Short mmCIF file of C-alpha atoms in Angstrom, two decimals:
data_model
loop_
_atom_site.label_atom_id
_atom_site.label_comp_id
_atom_site.label_asym_id
_atom_site.label_seq_id
_atom_site.Cartn_x
_atom_site.Cartn_y
_atom_site.Cartn_z
CA LEU S 1 110.91 -124.56 -27.62
CA THR S 2 113.22 -121.56 -27.61
CA SER S 3 113.50 -121.62 -23.82
CA THR S 4 114.22 -125.36 -23.92
CA ILE S 5 117.04 -124.81 -26.42
CA VAL S 6 118.48 -122.03 -24.26
CA LEU S 7 118.33 -124.22 -21.13
CA LEU S 8 119.95 -127.09 -23.00
CA ALA S 9 122.72 -124.83 -24.27
CA MET S 10 123.26 -123.55 -20.74
CA ALA S 11 123.38 -127.12 -19.40
CA ILE S 12 125.94 -128.09 -22.04
CA GLY S 13 128.00 -125.03 -21.16
CA VAL S 14 127.91 -125.87 -17.46
CA SER S 15 128.74 -129.53 -18.03
CA ALA S 16 131.72 -128.51 -20.14
CA GLN S 17 133.10 -126.70 -17.09
CA VAL S 18 132.49 -129.53 -14.63
CA ASN S 19 135.67 -131.26 -13.55
CA PRO S 20 135.19 -135.00 -14.15
CA LEU S 21 138.08 -135.81 -11.80
CA PRO S 22 136.99 -136.67 -8.22
CA ARG S 23 138.27 -133.97 -5.86
CA LEU S 24 139.90 -136.14 -3.16
CA ASN S 25 143.14 -134.51 -1.93
CA TRP S 26 144.50 -132.87 -5.06
CA GLU S 27 146.26 -129.52 -4.74
CA GLN S 28 143.80 -127.00 -6.16
CA ASN S 29 145.82 -125.78 -9.16
CA ASN S 30 146.70 -129.34 -10.11
CA TYR S 31 143.09 -130.39 -9.80
CA GLU S 32 141.94 -127.60 -12.10
CA ALA S 33 144.73 -128.17 -14.63
CA LEU S 34 144.06 -131.91 -14.86
CA GLY S 35 140.33 -131.30 -15.19
CA ALA S 36 140.95 -128.90 -18.07
CA LEU S 37 143.32 -131.40 -19.71
CA ILE S 38 140.65 -134.08 -19.57
CA ARG S 39 137.99 -131.78 -21.02
CA GLU S 40 140.29 -130.62 -23.82
CA ASN S 41 141.49 -134.09 -24.82
CA GLY S 42 138.73 -136.46 -23.75
CA LYS S 43 135.79 -137.90 -25.64
CA LEU S 44 133.58 -134.85 -24.99
CA SER S 45 136.04 -132.58 -26.75
CA LEU S 46 135.09 -131.43 -30.25
CA SER S 47 138.56 -132.47 -31.45
CA PHE S 48 138.32 -136.01 -30.07
CA ASN S 49 139.30 -138.70 -32.58
CA PRO S 50 138.75 -142.29 -31.36
CA ALA S 51 141.24 -143.55 -33.93
CA CYS S 52 143.92 -141.17 -32.68
CA LYS S 53 143.31 -140.69 -28.97
CA ALA S 54 145.37 -138.62 -26.56
CA TYR S 55 147.40 -140.59 -24.01
CA ALA S 56 149.18 -140.22 -20.67
CA VAL S 57 152.31 -142.00 -19.42
CA PHE S 58 153.10 -142.57 -15.75
CA ASP S 59 156.02 -143.95 -13.83
CA PHE S 60 154.90 -146.54 -11.27
CA ASP S 61 157.08 -146.60 -8.14
CA ASN S 62 156.37 -143.66 -5.84
CA THR S 63 154.18 -142.12 -8.53
CA ILE S 64 151.18 -144.42 -8.64
CA SER S 65 152.34 -146.15 -5.48
CA CYS S 66 153.76 -145.02 -2.18
CA ASN S 67 156.96 -147.03 -1.78
CA ASP S 68 158.74 -149.15 -4.37
CA ILE S 69 157.03 -152.32 -5.60
CA SER S 70 160.34 -154.01 -6.49
CA GLU S 71 162.02 -153.25 -3.18
CA THR S 72 159.07 -154.48 -1.14
CA LEU S 73 158.98 -157.59 -3.33
CA ILE S 74 162.68 -158.22 -2.61
CA ASP S 75 161.89 -158.05 1.12
CA TYR S 76 158.94 -160.41 0.65
CA MET S 77 161.06 -162.88 -1.31
CA ILE S 78 163.81 -162.80 1.33
CA ASP S 79 161.37 -163.31 4.21
CA ASN S 80 159.71 -166.23 2.42
CA LEU S 81 162.93 -167.61 0.86
CA LEU S 82 161.57 -167.58 -2.67
CA PHE S 83 164.92 -167.74 -4.47
CA ARG S 84 164.88 -170.52 -7.07
CA MET S 85 168.56 -171.37 -7.15
CA THR S 86 171.13 -173.60 -5.52
CA PRO S 87 174.15 -172.06 -3.73
CA ALA S 88 176.23 -172.63 -6.88
CA GLN S 89 173.61 -170.93 -9.03
CA PHE S 90 173.39 -168.13 -6.45
CA HIS S 91 177.14 -167.56 -6.78
CA THR S 92 176.97 -167.49 -10.56
CA ALA S 93 174.04 -165.08 -10.57
CA PHE S 94 175.21 -162.55 -8.01
CA SER S 95 179.01 -162.78 -8.08
CA GLU S 96 179.97 -163.72 -11.61
CA SER S 97 177.62 -161.09 -13.07
CA LEU S 98 179.87 -158.30 -11.75
CA PRO S 99 183.18 -157.69 -13.52
CA ASP S 100 185.11 -156.42 -10.49
CA LEU S 101 184.31 -157.79 -7.04
CA ASP S 102 187.10 -155.85 -5.38
CA VAL S 103 185.37 -152.50 -5.77
CA GLN S 104 184.90 -150.77 -2.44
CA LEU S 105 181.23 -150.49 -1.50
CA ASP S 106 179.52 -147.18 -0.95
CA ASP S 107 178.87 -146.81 2.78
CA TYR S 108 175.11 -146.50 2.35
CA GLU S 109 173.54 -144.76 5.37
CA ASN S 110 176.84 -145.16 7.25
CA ALA S 111 176.08 -148.82 7.94
CA LEU S 112 179.79 -149.71 7.68
CA LYS S 113 180.77 -147.04 10.21
CA GLY S 114 183.67 -145.98 8.04
CA ARG S 115 185.01 -149.50 7.39
CA LYS S 116 186.27 -150.34 3.92
CA VAL S 117 184.36 -153.34 2.55
CA THR S 118 184.48 -154.74 -0.97
CA ILE S 119 181.70 -156.33 -2.99
CA ARG S 120 183.61 -159.62 -2.76
CA GLU S 121 183.64 -159.56 1.05
CA MET S 122 179.97 -158.73 1.32
CA LEU S 123 178.93 -161.31 -1.26
CA SER S 124 181.09 -163.98 0.42
CA ASP S 125 179.13 -163.50 3.64
CA ILE S 126 175.80 -163.52 1.80
CA GLU S 127 176.71 -166.70 -0.12
CA GLU S 128 177.79 -168.47 3.10
CA ASP S 129 174.49 -167.44 4.67
CA PHE S 130 172.51 -168.75 1.72
CA THR S 131 174.43 -172.04 1.73
CA TYR S 132 173.51 -172.57 5.39
CA ILE S 133 169.88 -171.72 4.60
CA TRP S 134 169.92 -174.10 1.62
CA ASN S 135 171.21 -176.97 3.76
CA HIS S 136 168.83 -176.44 6.68
CA TYR S 137 165.55 -174.88 5.47
CA SER S 138 162.81 -177.42 4.73
CA GLY S 139 161.84 -175.56 1.58
CA TYR S 140 165.27 -176.37 0.17
CA GLY S 141 167.44 -179.26 1.39
CA GLY S 142 166.95 -179.33 5.16
CA ASP S 143 164.27 -179.84 7.78
CA MET S 144 163.95 -176.49 9.59
CA SER S 145 160.69 -174.57 9.31
CA LEU S 146 160.62 -171.03 7.95
CA GLU S 147 159.88 -169.76 11.45
CA LYS S 148 162.93 -171.50 12.89
CA ILE S 149 165.26 -170.52 10.06
CA HIS S 150 164.25 -166.87 10.63
CA LYS S 151 165.71 -167.09 14.14
CA THR S 152 169.15 -168.23 13.01
CA LYS S 153 172.08 -165.83 12.81
CA TRP S 154 172.59 -166.98 9.22
CA PHE S 155 169.16 -165.84 8.03
CA LYS S 156 169.41 -162.55 9.93
CA ASP S 157 172.78 -161.94 8.33
CA PHE S 158 171.48 -162.89 4.89
CA LYS S 159 168.49 -160.55 5.16
CA ALA S 160 170.39 -157.53 6.46
CA LYS S 161 173.37 -157.82 4.12
CA PHE S 162 171.53 -158.75 0.92
CA ARG S 163 169.06 -155.91 1.38
CA TRP S 164 171.81 -153.44 2.27
CA LEU S 165 173.92 -154.52 -0.71
CA TYR S 166 170.95 -153.83 -3.01
CA ASP S 167 171.02 -150.19 -1.85
CA SER S 168 174.80 -149.81 -1.59
CA ILE S 169 175.63 -151.21 -5.00
CA TYR S 170 173.89 -148.28 -6.75
CA GLY S 171 176.64 -145.98 -5.55
CA SER S 172 179.41 -148.51 -6.11
CA VAL S 173 179.22 -149.65 -9.73
CA PRO S 174 178.17 -147.94 -12.98
CA ASN S 175 174.52 -147.50 -13.89
CA GLY S 176 173.28 -150.51 -15.81
CA LEU S 177 175.30 -153.02 -13.83
CA SER S 178 173.69 -151.85 -10.59
CA ASP S 179 170.22 -151.85 -12.15
CA GLU S 180 170.68 -155.34 -13.58
CA TRP S 181 172.32 -156.98 -10.56
CA TYR S 182 169.27 -157.54 -8.37
CA LEU S 183 167.13 -158.83 -11.26
CA HIS S 184 168.69 -162.27 -10.87
CA ILE S 185 166.19 -162.89 -8.06
CA PHE S 186 163.57 -163.57 -10.75
CA GLU S 187 165.52 -166.29 -12.55
CA ARG S 188 163.68 -169.60 -13.07
CA TYR S 189 160.26 -167.95 -12.62
CA THR S 190 157.66 -167.63 -15.35
CA SER S 191 156.02 -164.27 -15.97
CA ASP S 192 152.74 -165.50 -14.47
CA GLU S 193 154.55 -166.69 -11.35
CA ILE S 194 156.21 -163.31 -10.91
CA ARG S 195 152.86 -161.55 -11.27
CA ASN S 196 151.36 -163.89 -8.65
CA ILE S 197 154.09 -163.42 -6.03
CA THR S 198 153.98 -159.68 -6.66
CA SER S 199 150.27 -159.72 -5.85
CA GLU S 200 151.01 -161.71 -2.68
CA SER S 201 153.66 -159.16 -1.72
CA VAL S 202 151.37 -156.20 -2.39
CA ASP S 203 148.59 -157.78 -0.32
CA TYR S 204 151.02 -158.41 2.53
CA TRP S 205 152.65 -154.97 2.57
CA MET S 206 149.33 -153.15 2.26
CA THR S 207 148.51 -154.44 5.76
CA LYS S 208 151.76 -153.04 7.20
CA PRO S 209 152.46 -149.44 8.18
CA LEU S 210 154.55 -147.21 5.95
CA LYS S 211 157.78 -146.79 7.88
CA ARG S 212 161.52 -147.28 8.00
CA SER S 213 162.47 -150.71 9.36
CA SER S 214 165.92 -151.77 10.53
CA PHE S 215 167.46 -155.26 10.38
CA LYS S 216 170.65 -156.28 12.18
CA SER S 217 173.05 -158.77 10.63
CA GLY S 218 173.45 -161.93 12.69
CA ARG S 219 177.20 -162.46 12.48
CA LYS S 220 180.38 -160.60 11.74
CA GLY S 221 181.71 -162.60 8.76
CA ARG S 222 184.23 -160.93 6.43
CA SER S 223 182.32 -157.67 6.07
CA GLY S 224 181.45 -157.13 9.74
CA LYS S 225 178.09 -156.53 11.36
CA ILE S 226 175.76 -153.94 9.86
CA VAL S 227 172.27 -152.54 10.30
CA SER S 228 170.17 -152.31 7.14
CA THR S 229 167.40 -149.70 7.17
CA VAL S 230 164.71 -149.94 4.48
CA TYR S 231 161.28 -148.57 3.65
CA THR S 232 158.52 -151.07 4.34
CA GLY S 233 154.79 -151.04 3.66
CA PHE S 234 153.14 -150.34 0.33
CA ARG S 235 150.13 -148.36 -0.87
CA LEU S 236 148.48 -147.50 -4.16
CA ILE S 237 147.76 -143.78 -4.01
CA PRO S 238 143.95 -143.26 -4.19
CA GLU S 239 144.24 -140.00 -6.14
CA MET S 240 146.39 -141.68 -8.81
CA VAL S 241 144.04 -144.65 -9.08
CA SER S 242 141.18 -142.18 -9.50
CA LEU S 243 143.07 -140.10 -12.08
CA ILE S 244 143.96 -143.15 -14.17
CA ASN S 245 140.38 -144.39 -14.22
CA THR S 246 139.03 -140.92 -15.00
CA LEU S 247 141.42 -140.56 -17.94
CA ILE S 248 140.43 -143.97 -19.30
CA ASP S 249 136.71 -143.30 -18.79
CA ASN S 250 137.12 -140.09 -20.78
CA GLY S 251 138.79 -141.78 -23.73
CA ILE S 252 142.40 -140.92 -22.88
CA ASP S 253 144.69 -143.94 -22.95
CA VAL S 254 147.03 -144.59 -20.03
CA TYR S 255 150.43 -146.28 -20.12
CA ILE S 256 152.95 -147.16 -17.43
CA CYS S 257 156.66 -146.86 -18.15
CA SER S 258 158.66 -148.13 -15.20
CA ALA S 259 162.24 -149.03 -14.28
CA SER S 260 160.88 -152.01 -12.36
CA GLN S 261 160.72 -155.42 -14.01
CA GLU S 262 157.69 -155.49 -16.31
CA ASP S 263 155.99 -158.58 -14.86
CA VAL S 264 156.30 -157.11 -11.37
CA VAL S 265 154.47 -153.93 -12.38
CA GLU S 266 151.81 -155.94 -14.19
CA GLY S 267 151.22 -157.87 -10.95
CA ALA S 268 149.64 -154.72 -9.53
CA ALA S 269 148.68 -152.57 -12.53
CA CYS S 270 146.79 -155.28 -14.42
CA ASN S 271 145.22 -157.15 -11.51
CA PRO S 272 141.51 -156.20 -11.32
CA LYS S 273 141.45 -156.30 -7.52
CA TYR S 274 143.67 -153.20 -7.30
CA GLY S 275 141.42 -151.08 -9.52
CA LEU S 276 143.97 -149.58 -11.92
CA ASN S 277 142.44 -151.37 -14.92
CA ILE S 278 145.49 -151.02 -17.15
CA PRO S 279 145.90 -153.69 -19.88
CA ALA S 280 149.18 -155.59 -19.99
CA ASP S 281 150.05 -154.20 -23.42
CA HIS S 282 150.05 -150.72 -21.87
CA VAL S 283 152.78 -151.58 -19.35
CA TYR S 284 156.43 -151.10 -20.28
CA GLY S 285 159.19 -152.02 -17.84
CA ILE S 286 162.50 -153.85 -17.68
CA ARG S 287 162.36 -157.02 -19.78
CA LEU S 288 164.58 -160.02 -19.12
CA ASN S 289 165.75 -162.91 -21.26
CA LYS S 290 163.84 -166.18 -21.11
CA ASP S 291 164.94 -169.77 -21.57
CA PRO S 292 163.24 -172.20 -24.01
CA GLU S 293 160.74 -173.14 -21.29
CA GLY S 294 159.60 -169.54 -20.92
CA LYS S 295 161.34 -168.98 -17.59
CA ILE S 296 163.35 -165.88 -16.72
CA ALA S 297 167.04 -166.26 -17.56
CA SER S 298 170.08 -164.08 -16.96
CA GLY S 299 170.42 -160.74 -18.72
CA LEU S 300 168.29 -157.99 -20.19
CA LEU S 301 166.28 -158.58 -23.34
CA PRO S 302 168.38 -157.26 -26.25
CA ASP S 303 167.12 -154.58 -28.65
CA TYR S 304 164.66 -153.25 -26.09
CA PRO S 305 165.17 -149.97 -24.20
CA VAL S 306 166.13 -149.91 -20.54
CA THR S 307 163.09 -148.03 -19.25
CA TRP S 308 164.88 -145.46 -17.10
CA GLY S 309 165.79 -141.90 -18.03
CA PRO S 310 166.33 -141.60 -21.81
CA GLY S 311 165.06 -145.17 -22.20
CA LYS S 312 161.59 -144.04 -21.16
CA VAL S 313 161.55 -141.50 -23.97
CA GLU S 314 162.74 -144.21 -26.37
CA ALA S 315 159.95 -146.56 -25.27
CA ILE S 316 157.30 -143.85 -25.67
CA ARG S 317 158.47 -143.01 -29.18
CA ALA S 318 158.89 -146.64 -30.25
CA PHE S 319 155.80 -148.27 -28.76
CA MET S 320 153.21 -145.71 -27.65
CA ALA S 321 153.32 -142.84 -30.14
CA PRO S 322 152.81 -145.13 -33.20
CA ALA S 323 149.51 -146.31 -31.69
CA HIS S 324 148.38 -142.69 -31.44
CA CYS S 325 149.12 -141.35 -34.93
CA GLY S 326 152.64 -140.42 -33.86
CA LYS S 327 151.40 -137.96 -31.25
CA GLU S 328 153.31 -137.10 -28.10
CA PRO S 329 151.71 -137.73 -24.70
CA VAL S 330 149.57 -134.94 -23.25
CA LEU S 331 150.49 -135.86 -19.68
CA VAL S 332 153.38 -137.64 -17.99
CA GLY S 333 153.87 -138.30 -14.29
CA GLY S 334 156.85 -139.24 -12.16
CA ASP S 335 158.83 -138.58 -9.01
CA SER S 336 162.55 -139.05 -9.69
CA ASN S 337 165.49 -138.24 -11.92
CA GLY S 338 164.67 -141.38 -13.90
CA ASP S 339 161.50 -139.60 -15.05
CA TYR S 340 163.11 -136.28 -15.96
CA ASP S 341 163.75 -137.03 -19.63
CA MET S 342 160.15 -137.86 -20.47
CA MET S 343 159.09 -134.61 -18.78
CA VAL S 344 161.29 -132.40 -20.96
CA MET S 345 161.69 -134.19 -24.30
CA PHE S 346 158.14 -133.73 -25.63
CA PRO S 347 157.46 -130.12 -26.71
CA ARG S 348 153.71 -130.70 -27.08
CA LEU S 349 153.33 -132.11 -23.59
CA SER S 350 150.55 -130.28 -21.73
CA HIS S 351 151.64 -131.12 -18.19
CA ALA S 352 154.22 -133.04 -16.19
CA LEU S 353 152.81 -134.23 -12.85
CA ILE S 354 155.63 -134.37 -10.29
CA ILE S 355 155.15 -136.20 -7.00
CA ASN S 356 157.13 -134.05 -4.60
CA LYS S 357 159.59 -135.98 -2.43
CA ASN S 358 161.93 -133.01 -1.94
CA ALA S 359 164.29 -134.75 -4.37
CA GLY S 360 167.38 -133.08 -5.73
CA GLY S 361 169.01 -133.32 -9.14
CA LYS S 362 167.25 -132.63 -12.42
CA ILE S 363 163.80 -133.51 -11.12
CA GLY S 364 164.42 -131.00 -8.35
CA THR S 365 164.84 -128.20 -10.89
CA LEU S 366 161.49 -129.03 -12.48
CA CYS S 367 159.89 -129.22 -9.07
CA GLU S 368 161.30 -125.83 -8.14
CA ASP S 369 159.90 -124.35 -11.36
CA GLY S 370 156.47 -125.75 -10.58
CA LEU S 371 156.59 -124.37 -7.05
CA LYS S 372 157.61 -120.84 -8.10
CA ASN S 373 155.81 -120.37 -11.42
CA PRO S 374 151.97 -120.48 -11.26
CA SER S 375 151.76 -120.93 -15.06
CA SER S 376 154.34 -123.74 -15.20
CA LYS S 377 153.38 -126.93 -17.00
CA ASN S 378 155.06 -128.77 -14.09
CA LEU S 379 152.31 -129.70 -11.64
CA VAL S 380 153.90 -130.33 -8.24
CA GLN S 381 151.83 -132.52 -5.94
CA GLY S 382 152.45 -133.16 -2.24
CA ARG S 383 151.69 -136.41 -0.46
CA ASP S 384 151.75 -137.75 3.08
CA GLU S 385 154.40 -140.46 3.05
CA ASN S 386 153.14 -141.82 6.37
CA LYS S 387 149.62 -142.47 5.09
CA GLY S 388 150.09 -143.10 1.37
CA PHE S 389 147.78 -140.49 -0.13
CA PHE S 390 147.99 -136.97 -1.53
CA ILE S 391 147.52 -133.80 0.49
CA THR S 392 146.10 -130.51 -0.75
CA THR S 393 149.47 -128.74 -0.95
CA LYS S 394 152.47 -128.84 -3.25
CA GLU S 395 154.79 -129.60 -0.32
CA PRO S 396 154.99 -133.17 1.04
CA ILE S 397 154.77 -134.56 4.54
CA LEU S 398 157.86 -136.75 4.69
CA LEU S 399 158.11 -140.01 6.58
CA TYR S 400 158.42 -139.35 10.31
#
């Protein structure tokens, strides 16, 4: 009996040291730190309280995923002409929502070759392109197939300039306006419809390589010809899917707090086929107004935080902490300056997991600390951007 007790005690001691997180391609220090966090906060911990569980909060784009789910969805919606608006409604949504159309556009990736182009000039071309598409595409008011409309100079111009404007406008107008501008693409959709087309987009882009793709505009117009270069392809990072499921299996709740539109994130995070297994009430993202029929309308939902930067901290304190006895998260994860605030504003945070993209700014300072200081709470994780999974170093392999 004594020997049995000793063996049992030894077995318990060994099991307490076993890392429940699958090894995969985690950097060794990160793997050990996350394993210890799970043991210290999970259901096998002596301090575990099921009524007051520990929780983790992750960004979505380029943290759980490789590539941006909203940007790939924009590309999917352009290619399949899924805008639910007439040319007049298109003008109201994308032109009248900006207070000053004569602002000079940021020359994103030198696509303008030094030319001075205003928002008004670029949008005028895009609206003319969309009017042609509206009048000729069979899905709207014409008789041309999607395949044929793709070959027209009007569609090529629409695709290149709309997608380029999405990127350029971030450096051209104040934060908030730039973040809100593209969200008009979801108008007249229900939440379920957005989740469904997001799933279609994810399925499509998961079959495509992760790369930079270039699209040439089809005509000169007022703004001139440009080449738009974007990231295409999409992956859910296996190590992050595994981490999320391991946390949940060990009694640690997981939330997503994203600057993407909430329904879009739910289209991947809450769909069982993708294996993240996160309930919808654990996803917080940008929320939009709805009309009486429950369809997306213009504008952000009032009295709800914009879930970027300080807004992520606000959302955690307002919606997540109260469900966990007011406790702060034990783990947060992100990749960009929009995630910086939630990595530094919680004193009791055990670790901040930083997906290393060699980014600058505030997130770069945290990344540098994690690279130089072995005892840092900032866990810097490298990934291969060409393949969509982690690698066993803190440094990344950037897109070729």
